[in-house]
Amino acid sequence: MNHIRNFCIIAHIDHGKSTLADRMLEFTKTIQVTGGQMLDDMDLEKERGITIKSHAIQMEYQYQGQNYILNLIDTPGHVDFSYEVSRSIAACEGALLVVDATQGVQAQTISNLYMAIEHNLEIIPVINKVDMPSAMPEEVEDEIVELLGCDKSEILRASGKTGEGVENILNAVVERVPHPTGDDNAPLQALIFDSVFNSFRGIIAYFKVLNGVIRKGDNVKFFNTGMEYAADEVGVLKMDMVPKQELHTGEVGYIISGIKDAKEVKVGDTITHRDKPCQSAIEGFQEVKPMVFAGVYPIEPSEYENLRASLEKLQLNDASLTFSPESSVALGFGFRCGFLGLLHMEIIQERLDREFNMDVITTVPTFRTWFTTNWVTNARCTTFGIA
Ligand SMILES: Nc1nc2c(ncn2[C@@H]2O[C@H](COP(=O)(O)OP(=O)(O)OP(=O)(O)O)[C@@H](O)[C@H]2O)c(=O)[nH]1
Ligand SMILES: [Mg+2]
């Protein structure tokens, strides 16, 4: 456990988190240098140049003659995906707070920082993009000192483009981020922070072990749903999934247990052993509060059940999506979906189309205003999604 560091990268949108993470993966030889964005592996992410999903990946790093395991989680910067950030933070002990040297501290820098501080993460401030001619590292340094109340000497400088400063960042992670704590001999308690549907292998849940050990073949129970499974495969997340015999306290990994029904896996649930369960579940995550609502209807009414199954699978991978059945005289049966923002809504529509081949009609969104709980409704109905 003393040689594990779990940390995430947080920042405002486009401040260079994923680029910097790619450089770290190259430096630690986790991936070969191939150019392009490695961590943003979804087509949609590549096309738009933004991160949509948090991405966990393990690196091995040698520092002062010792081998360390660094579990990194790259997070999205856009406010619509901030639920991804909040869940990633729960799996970490430290955070790199990246600030663009040309732009300085921005809204999401601050809100993501607060989330990290709330979870008692060790913050390592990093000024990125120092290679750019318009970089103002001194000014940004002052902003960070004001924000964090830290010493200037604690602020690192780096460039995701040239790779400058990447080694210093990795060293600082080892030196400053506390190792995970927990009891390897206690009953198993592992927090599910993400999941994904795989058409060949069923549902894969990503977790962090807070106490105890999980082994391949163990009989496990999901605390909140009460469902029991056999751990067919457990392992760690490198560029691909790497199977392991066991995962100990402090480690981050995945479990495949043949679950086919998306409703059985809840992000925030606790995995424990069937025969030697823990006393209580780990406190999960805050409920999401959708800000934008829209009806999503299948173009073919017969596709209604398929749409439900697709939304359930999508929800596994995007815990901030909410939906409930509704019907309309004009459009028939569909779902009222809640999103964190307009970009989120657009991305869900795209993912329904690309990943599940669902053609849908989306009604004009309604908004939850920040000031009141009233709805600003718009009764008009148009067809997004089918151009
Ligand atoms: N010149 C320069 N450009 C950089 C640097 N780091 C990132 N960029 C560029 O900045 C843009 C955004 O980089 P990303 O790594 O996608 O930013 P991000 O913070 O991951 O963005 P989100 O995940 O969407 O919030 C890309 O066009 C990068 O090529 C850097 O150090 N120097
Ligand atoms: Mg990114």
Short mmCIF file of C-alpha atoms and ligand atoms in Angstrom, two decimals:
data_model
loop_
_atom_site.label_atom_id
_atom_site.label_comp_id
_atom_site.label_asym_id
_atom_site.label_seq_id
_atom_site.Cartn_x
_atom_site.Cartn_y
_atom_site.Cartn_z
CA MET A 1 0.00 0.00 0.00
CA ASN A 2 2.90 2.35 0.71
CA HIS A 3 3.83 2.18 -2.94
CA ILE A 4 0.43 3.06 -4.39
CA ARG A 5 -0.64 6.58 -5.33
CA ASN A 6 -4.15 7.29 -6.55
CA PHE A 7 -4.58 10.70 -8.13
CA CYS A 8 -6.77 12.52 -10.63
CA ILE A 9 -6.21 15.45 -12.95
CA ILE A 10 -8.72 18.26 -12.64
CA ALA A 11 -8.97 21.59 -14.46
CA HIS A 12 -11.16 23.90 -16.48
CA ILE A 13 -12.08 22.69 -19.98
CA ASP A 14 -9.19 22.60 -22.49
CA HIS A 15 -6.48 23.45 -19.99
CA GLY A 16 -4.60 20.37 -21.18
CA LYS A 17 -5.40 17.56 -18.73
CA SER A 18 -5.62 14.76 -21.28
CA THR A 19 -2.53 15.93 -23.16
CA LEU A 20 -0.53 16.05 -19.94
CA ALA A 21 -1.87 12.63 -18.96
CA ASP A 22 -0.77 11.23 -22.33
CA ARG A 23 2.75 12.58 -21.69
CA MET A 24 2.81 10.86 -18.29
CA LEU A 25 1.76 7.59 -19.89
CA GLU A 26 4.55 7.96 -22.42
CA PHE A 27 7.13 8.91 -19.80
CA THR A 28 6.29 5.86 -17.69
CA LYS A 29 6.23 3.69 -20.84
CA THR A 30 2.63 2.69 -20.15
CA ILE A 31 1.95 3.40 -23.82
CA GLN A 32 4.18 3.65 -26.84
CA VAL A 33 4.46 7.10 -28.40
CA THR A 34 1.93 7.09 -31.20
CA GLY A 35 0.85 10.72 -31.26
CA GLY A 36 -2.77 11.79 -31.13
CA GLN A 37 -4.88 11.76 -28.05
CA MET A 38 -4.56 8.37 -26.39
CA LEU A 39 -6.77 8.78 -23.37
CA ASP A 40 -9.69 10.39 -25.15
CA ASP A 41 -10.44 7.15 -26.96
CA MET A 42 -14.14 7.59 -27.73
CA ASP A 43 -14.73 8.77 -31.30
CA LEU A 44 -16.90 11.58 -30.02
CA GLU A 45 -14.09 12.75 -27.75
CA LYS A 46 -11.58 12.74 -30.58
CA GLU A 47 -13.89 14.57 -32.96
CA ARG A 48 -14.80 17.27 -30.49
CA GLY A 49 -11.45 17.46 -28.76
CA ILE A 50 -13.06 17.25 -25.35
CA THR A 51 -13.11 14.61 -22.66
CA ILE A 52 -16.54 13.21 -21.92
CA LYS A 53 -15.71 10.26 -19.68
CA SER A 54 -13.27 10.03 -16.82
CA HIS A 55 -10.56 7.55 -17.68
CA ALA A 56 -8.66 5.50 -15.10
CA ILE A 57 -5.28 4.06 -16.01
CA GLN A 58 -2.42 2.51 -14.10
CA MET A 59 1.26 3.41 -14.51
CA GLU A 60 4.39 1.92 -13.03
CA TYR A 61 7.05 4.36 -11.96
CA GLN A 62 10.45 4.06 -10.41
CA TYR A 63 11.51 6.76 -7.99
CA GLN A 64 14.67 6.73 -5.90
CA GLY A 65 15.14 3.03 -6.47
CA GLN A 66 11.61 2.11 -5.42
CA ASN A 67 8.80 0.87 -7.66
CA TYR A 68 5.51 2.71 -7.38
CA ILE A 69 2.08 2.08 -8.83
CA LEU A 70 0.39 5.29 -9.90
CA ASN A 71 -3.33 5.14 -10.65
CA LEU A 72 -4.27 8.17 -12.66
CA ILE A 73 -7.78 9.35 -13.51
CA ASP A 74 -8.13 11.92 -16.26
CA THR A 75 -11.38 13.86 -15.82
CA PRO A 76 -13.49 16.05 -18.13
CA GLY A 77 -13.36 19.82 -17.67
CA HIS A 78 -16.73 20.82 -19.09
CA VAL A 79 -19.27 21.64 -16.41
CA ASP A 80 -21.84 19.25 -17.94
CA PHE A 81 -19.61 16.33 -17.00
CA SER A 82 -18.73 17.44 -13.49
CA TYR A 83 -20.43 14.36 -12.02
CA GLU A 84 -17.62 12.35 -13.62
CA VAL A 85 -15.13 14.48 -11.71
CA SER A 86 -16.89 14.12 -8.38
CA ARG A 87 -16.87 10.32 -8.64
CA SER A 88 -13.26 10.17 -9.76
CA ILE A 89 -12.26 12.24 -6.77
CA ALA A 90 -13.73 9.59 -4.45
CA ALA A 91 -11.21 7.05 -5.78
CA CYS A 92 -8.16 9.25 -5.17
CA GLU A 93 -5.96 10.68 -2.42
CA GLY A 94 -4.50 13.48 -4.51
CA ALA A 95 -5.29 15.76 -7.43
CA LEU A 96 -3.23 17.62 -9.98
CA LEU A 97 -4.88 21.01 -10.39
CA VAL A 98 -3.91 22.02 -13.91
CA VAL A 99 -4.13 25.67 -14.90
CA ASP A 100 -3.53 26.92 -18.44
CA ALA A 101 -0.65 29.43 -18.40
CA THR A 102 -2.37 31.56 -21.03
CA GLN A 103 -5.77 31.66 -19.37
CA GLY A 104 -5.25 31.44 -15.65
CA VAL A 105 -7.76 30.27 -13.07
CA GLN A 106 -11.27 29.78 -14.54
CA ALA A 107 -14.71 28.81 -13.22
CA GLN A 108 -14.27 25.04 -13.38
CA THR A 109 -10.77 25.29 -11.91
CA ILE A 110 -12.37 26.64 -8.77
CA SER A 111 -15.43 24.39 -8.62
CA ASN A 112 -13.39 21.23 -9.26
CA LEU A 113 -10.86 22.38 -6.69
CA TYR A 114 -13.59 22.77 -4.08
CA MET A 115 -14.81 19.26 -4.81
CA ALA A 116 -11.27 17.93 -4.29
CA ILE A 117 -10.79 19.88 -1.07
CA GLU A 118 -14.12 18.59 0.26
CA HIS A 119 -12.73 15.07 -0.13
CA ASN A 120 -9.46 16.03 1.59
CA LEU A 121 -7.33 15.41 -1.48
CA GLU A 122 -3.77 16.61 -1.53
CA ILE A 123 -3.65 19.31 -4.24
CA ILE A 124 -0.64 19.69 -6.51
CA PRO A 125 -0.97 22.84 -8.62
CA VAL A 126 0.48 22.63 -12.13
CA ILE A 127 0.79 25.48 -14.63
CA ASN A 128 0.47 23.92 -18.08
CA LYS A 129 1.20 25.16 -21.62
CA VAL A 130 4.28 27.09 -20.53
CA ASP A 131 5.66 26.54 -24.05
CA MET A 132 3.14 28.97 -25.55
CA PRO A 133 4.34 32.45 -26.45
CA SER A 134 1.33 33.99 -24.72
CA ALA A 135 1.97 32.10 -21.47
CA MET A 136 1.97 34.24 -18.33
CA PRO A 137 3.31 31.82 -15.72
CA GLU A 138 4.14 34.54 -13.15
CA GLU A 139 0.64 36.03 -13.21
CA VAL A 140 -0.98 32.60 -13.07
CA GLU A 141 1.31 31.65 -10.22
CA ASP A 142 0.01 34.64 -8.23
CA GLU A 143 -3.57 33.61 -8.97
CA ILE A 144 -2.90 30.09 -7.72
CA VAL A 145 -1.20 31.33 -4.57
CA GLU A 146 -4.22 33.50 -3.90
CA LEU A 147 -6.60 30.61 -4.53
CA LEU A 148 -4.80 27.91 -2.58
CA GLY A 149 -2.79 29.89 -0.08
CA CYS A 150 0.17 27.71 -0.99
CA ASP A 151 3.82 28.57 -1.41
CA LYS A 152 5.07 29.50 -4.87
CA SER A 153 7.64 26.75 -4.66
CA GLU A 154 4.88 24.15 -4.53
CA ILE A 155 3.59 25.13 -7.98
CA LEU A 156 4.97 23.05 -10.85
CA ARG A 157 5.35 24.17 -14.43
CA ALA A 158 4.80 21.88 -17.38
CA SER A 159 3.96 21.56 -21.02
CA GLY A 160 1.83 18.78 -22.37
CA LYS A 161 3.13 19.65 -25.80
CA THR A 162 6.87 19.40 -25.22
CA GLY A 163 6.76 17.09 -22.21
CA GLU A 164 8.63 19.62 -20.08
CA GLY A 165 8.06 19.19 -16.36
CA VAL A 166 6.34 15.81 -16.63
CA GLU A 167 9.02 14.05 -14.57
CA ASN A 168 8.69 16.67 -11.83
CA ILE A 169 4.95 16.07 -11.73
CA LEU A 170 5.39 12.31 -11.33
CA ASN A 171 7.97 12.84 -8.59
CA ALA A 172 5.67 15.26 -6.80
CA VAL A 173 2.82 12.73 -6.97
CA VAL A 174 5.01 10.13 -5.26
CA GLU A 175 6.33 12.59 -2.68
CA ARG A 176 3.24 14.59 -1.86
CA VAL A 177 0.16 12.43 -2.44
CA PRO A 178 -0.48 10.27 0.63
CA HIS A 179 -0.66 6.54 0.06
CA PRO A 180 -4.11 4.98 0.48
CA THR A 181 -5.08 3.83 3.96
CA GLY A 182 -7.28 0.93 4.96
CA ASP A 183 -7.06 -2.52 6.47
CA ASP A 184 -6.04 -5.39 4.23
CA ASN A 185 -7.32 -7.92 6.79
CA ALA A 186 -10.76 -6.34 7.27
CA PRO A 187 -13.88 -7.57 5.41
CA LEU A 188 -13.90 -6.44 1.79
CA GLN A 189 -15.25 -2.98 1.04
CA ALA A 190 -14.82 -1.79 -2.53
CA LEU A 191 -16.49 1.31 -3.93
CA ILE A 192 -17.89 1.13 -7.48
CA PHE A 193 -17.10 4.48 -9.11
CA ASP A 194 -17.85 3.68 -12.73
CA SER A 195 -19.12 0.90 -14.97
CA VAL A 196 -19.41 0.06 -18.60
CA PHE A 197 -21.45 -2.33 -20.72
CA ASN A 198 -19.49 -4.68 -22.92
CA SER A 199 -21.50 -6.74 -25.38
CA PHE A 200 -19.18 -9.75 -25.02
CA ARG A 201 -18.39 -9.72 -21.34
CA GLY A 202 -21.46 -8.15 -19.79
CA ILE A 203 -21.15 -5.38 -17.27
CA ILE A 204 -17.72 -4.35 -16.08
CA ALA A 205 -17.59 -2.39 -12.83
CA TYR A 206 -14.62 -0.22 -11.87
CA PHE A 207 -13.88 -0.02 -8.17
CA LYS A 208 -11.42 1.08 -5.54
CA VAL A 209 -10.70 -1.33 -2.68
CA LEU A 210 -11.02 0.60 0.59
CA ASN A 211 -10.56 -2.41 2.90
CA GLY A 212 -9.81 -6.10 2.45
CA VAL A 213 -8.77 -8.13 -0.58
CA ILE A 214 -10.77 -9.24 -3.61
CA ARG A 215 -9.64 -12.40 -5.41
CA LYS A 216 -10.56 -14.01 -8.68
CA GLY A 217 -13.31 -16.57 -8.07
CA ASP A 218 -14.55 -14.95 -4.83
CA ASN A 219 -18.26 -14.96 -4.10
CA VAL A 220 -19.13 -11.31 -3.85
CA LYS A 221 -22.22 -9.36 -2.94
CA PHE A 222 -23.24 -5.87 -4.01
CA PHE A 223 -24.28 -4.27 -0.76
CA ASN A 224 -27.15 -2.02 -1.83
CA THR A 225 -28.77 -4.26 -4.42
CA GLY A 226 -28.12 -7.42 -2.36
CA MET A 227 -27.25 -9.36 -5.53
CA GLU A 228 -24.57 -12.07 -5.39
CA TYR A 229 -22.08 -13.00 -8.07
CA ALA A 230 -18.86 -14.89 -8.64
CA ALA A 231 -15.89 -12.69 -9.50
CA ASP A 232 -15.03 -14.32 -12.84
CA GLU A 233 -12.22 -11.87 -13.46
CA VAL A 234 -10.61 -9.07 -11.53
CA GLY A 235 -7.76 -6.93 -12.72
CA VAL A 236 -6.23 -3.52 -13.18
CA LEU A 237 -6.83 -0.87 -15.82
CA LYS A 238 -3.87 -0.27 -18.07
CA MET A 239 -4.40 0.74 -21.68
CA ASP A 240 -6.31 -2.55 -21.79
CA MET A 241 -7.71 -4.51 -18.88
CA VAL A 242 -5.03 -6.67 -17.27
CA PRO A 243 -6.35 -9.65 -15.25
CA LYS A 244 -4.88 -10.26 -11.77
CA GLN A 245 -5.33 -12.97 -9.17
CA GLU A 246 -6.13 -10.49 -6.40
CA LEU A 247 -6.45 -6.81 -5.64
CA HIS A 248 -5.51 -5.40 -2.25
CA THR A 249 -6.57 -2.43 -0.17
CA GLY A 250 -5.88 0.86 -1.94
CA GLU A 251 -5.88 -0.61 -5.43
CA VAL A 252 -8.11 0.47 -8.29
CA GLY A 253 -9.39 -2.14 -10.72
CA TYR A 254 -12.29 -3.81 -12.48
CA ILE A 255 -14.52 -6.81 -11.91
CA ILE A 256 -16.34 -8.93 -14.46
CA SER A 257 -18.96 -11.17 -12.96
CA GLY A 258 -21.29 -12.06 -15.79
CA ILE A 259 -23.89 -9.43 -14.91
CA LYS A 260 -26.10 -8.82 -17.90
CA ASP A 261 -28.83 -6.64 -16.45
CA ALA A 262 -27.80 -3.00 -16.33
CA LYS A 263 -30.13 -2.30 -13.42
CA GLU A 264 -28.11 -4.55 -11.11
CA VAL A 265 -25.06 -2.32 -11.03
CA LYS A 266 -25.27 1.03 -9.31
CA VAL A 267 -22.39 3.42 -9.30
CA GLY A 268 -21.69 4.23 -5.65
CA ASP A 269 -22.54 0.70 -4.45
CA THR A 270 -20.16 -1.32 -2.27
CA ILE A 271 -18.76 -4.72 -3.23
CA THR A 272 -18.20 -7.09 -0.32
CA HIS A 273 -17.82 -10.84 0.25
CA ARG A 274 -20.90 -13.03 0.45
CA ASP A 275 -19.61 -15.08 3.37
CA LYS A 276 -17.76 -12.41 5.28
CA PRO A 277 -19.60 -9.19 4.50
CA CYS A 278 -18.64 -5.77 5.78
CA GLN A 279 -20.91 -4.16 8.38
CA SER A 280 -21.92 -1.13 6.37
CA ALA A 281 -21.79 0.20 2.85
CA ILE A 282 -19.39 2.96 1.92
CA GLU A 283 -21.13 6.28 1.62
CA GLY A 284 -21.87 6.50 -2.10
CA PHE A 285 -22.12 9.63 -4.16
CA GLN A 286 -24.33 12.66 -4.02
CA GLU A 287 -27.48 12.37 -6.09
CA VAL A 288 -27.23 14.12 -9.42
CA LYS A 289 -29.49 17.07 -10.02
CA PRO A 290 -30.40 17.21 -13.70
CA MET A 291 -30.59 20.76 -15.05
CA VAL A 292 -32.10 20.12 -18.47
CA PHE A 293 -35.00 17.85 -19.33
CA ALA A 294 -36.23 16.57 -22.66
CA GLY A 295 -38.45 13.80 -23.96
CA VAL A 296 -36.62 11.15 -25.95
CA TYR A 297 -38.85 9.08 -28.24
CA PRO A 298 -38.03 6.27 -30.64
CA ILE A 299 -38.81 7.12 -34.26
CA GLU A 300 -40.17 3.59 -34.63
CA PRO A 301 -42.72 3.00 -31.82
CA SER A 302 -41.74 -0.69 -31.81
CA GLU A 303 -38.26 0.32 -30.69
CA TYR A 304 -39.53 1.49 -27.30
CA GLU A 305 -38.17 -1.48 -25.33
CA ASN A 306 -34.87 -1.27 -27.20
CA LEU A 307 -34.63 2.38 -26.30
CA ARG A 308 -35.19 1.53 -22.65
CA ALA A 309 -32.45 -1.11 -22.76
CA SER A 310 -30.09 1.32 -24.52
CA LEU A 311 -30.73 4.06 -21.97
CA GLU A 312 -30.09 1.59 -19.15
CA LYS A 313 -26.78 0.57 -20.68
CA LEU A 314 -25.83 4.16 -21.30
CA GLN A 315 -26.70 5.02 -17.72
CA LEU A 316 -24.16 2.44 -16.56
CA ASN A 317 -21.46 4.42 -18.27
CA ASP A 318 -22.93 7.81 -17.49
CA ALA A 319 -24.39 7.90 -14.00
CA SER A 320 -25.55 11.49 -14.44
CA LEU A 321 -28.22 10.48 -16.96
CA THR A 322 -31.68 10.04 -15.49
CA PHE A 323 -34.84 8.86 -17.25
CA SER A 324 -38.41 7.83 -16.58
CA PRO A 325 -41.18 6.68 -18.93
CA GLU A 326 -43.59 9.24 -20.36
CA SER A 327 -45.99 9.35 -23.24
CA SER A 328 -47.19 12.03 -25.60
CA VAL A 329 -50.20 12.17 -27.88
CA ALA A 330 -48.03 13.16 -30.81
CA LEU A 331 -45.00 10.96 -30.20
CA GLY A 332 -46.33 7.90 -28.39
CA PHE A 333 -44.26 6.20 -25.70
CA GLY A 334 -40.83 7.48 -24.77
CA PHE A 335 -38.74 8.70 -21.87
CA ARG A 336 -38.31 11.92 -19.98
CA CYS A 337 -34.56 12.28 -19.65
CA GLY A 338 -32.64 14.55 -17.31
CA PHE A 339 -29.25 15.94 -18.33
CA LEU A 340 -26.65 18.12 -16.66
CA GLY A 341 -26.66 20.57 -19.55
CA LEU A 342 -27.22 21.04 -23.26
CA LEU A 343 -23.87 19.56 -24.25
CA HIS A 344 -24.63 16.52 -22.13
CA MET A 345 -27.98 16.16 -23.92
CA GLU A 346 -26.34 16.42 -27.30
CA ILE A 347 -23.69 13.83 -26.37
CA ILE A 348 -26.31 11.37 -25.10
CA GLN A 349 -28.24 11.71 -28.35
CA GLU A 350 -25.07 11.07 -30.31
CA ARG A 351 -24.11 8.08 -28.19
CA LEU A 352 -27.59 6.57 -28.55
CA ASP A 353 -27.17 6.82 -32.27
CA ARG A 354 -23.56 5.62 -32.54
CA GLU A 355 -23.30 3.01 -29.80
CA PHE A 356 -26.83 1.64 -29.85
CA ASN A 357 -28.04 2.51 -33.31
CA MET A 358 -31.13 4.21 -31.88
CA ASP A 359 -32.88 6.84 -33.99
CA VAL A 360 -34.68 9.14 -31.62
CA ILE A 361 -36.71 12.31 -31.60
CA THR A 362 -35.85 14.70 -28.81
CA THR A 363 -38.32 17.34 -27.68
CA VAL A 364 -37.27 20.91 -26.99
CA PRO A 365 -35.53 20.94 -23.62
CA THR A 366 -36.90 22.53 -20.50
CA PHE A 367 -34.59 24.00 -17.90
CA ARG A 368 -34.41 23.95 -14.17
CA THR A 369 -33.43 27.49 -13.30
CA TRP A 370 -30.76 28.09 -10.73
CA PHE A 371 -32.89 30.58 -8.84
CA THR A 372 -36.20 28.84 -8.41
CA THR A 373 -37.45 25.33 -8.67
CA ASN A 374 -40.01 26.37 -11.23
CA TRP A 375 -39.70 25.00 -14.69
CA VAL A 376 -39.28 27.21 -17.65
CA THR A 377 -41.24 25.24 -20.12
CA ASN A 378 -41.44 25.44 -23.78
CA ALA A 379 -44.31 23.56 -25.26
CA ARG A 380 -43.05 23.52 -28.79
CA CYS A 381 -41.89 20.20 -30.06
CA THR A 382 -39.17 19.91 -32.63
CA THR A 383 -37.03 17.17 -33.92
CA PHE A 384 -33.40 17.30 -33.00
CA GLY A 385 -31.44 14.24 -33.76
CA ILE A 386 -32.99 13.52 -37.12
CA ALA A 387 -31.40 15.85 -39.58
N1 LIG B 1 0.90 24.59 -26.85
C1 LIG B 1 0.36 23.73 -26.01
N2 LIG B 1 -0.85 23.20 -26.27
C2 LIG B 1 -1.38 22.32 -25.41
C3 LIG B 1 -0.70 21.93 -24.23
N3 LIG B 1 -1.47 21.05 -23.55
C4 LIG B 1 -2.59 20.90 -24.29
N4 LIG B 1 -2.55 21.66 -25.40
C5 LIG B 1 -3.61 21.78 -26.42
O1 LIG B 1 -4.77 22.29 -25.77
C6 LIG B 1 -5.96 21.69 -26.29
C7 LIG B 1 -6.77 21.05 -25.17
O2 LIG B 1 -6.03 19.98 -24.63
P1 LIG B 1 -6.72 18.75 -23.87
O3 LIG B 1 -5.61 17.94 -23.32
O4 LIG B 1 -7.74 18.08 -24.72
O5 LIG B 1 -7.46 19.54 -22.71
P2 LIG B 1 -8.35 18.92 -21.56
O6 LIG B 1 -8.09 19.73 -20.34
O7 LIG B 1 -8.12 17.46 -21.46
O8 LIG B 1 -9.80 19.22 -22.10
P3 LIG B 1 -11.19 18.60 -21.52
O9 LIG B 1 -10.90 17.21 -21.11
O10 LIG B 1 -12.20 18.67 -22.62
O11 LIG B 1 -11.57 19.47 -20.38
C8 LIG B 1 -5.49 20.69 -27.33
O12 LIG B 1 -5.60 21.30 -28.59
C9 LIG B 1 -4.04 20.44 -26.98
O13 LIG B 1 -3.27 20.10 -28.10
C10 LIG B 1 0.60 22.50 -23.99
O14 LIG B 1 1.27 22.23 -22.99
N5 LIG B 1 1.07 23.38 -24.91
MG MG B 2 -9.42 15.97 -21.52
#
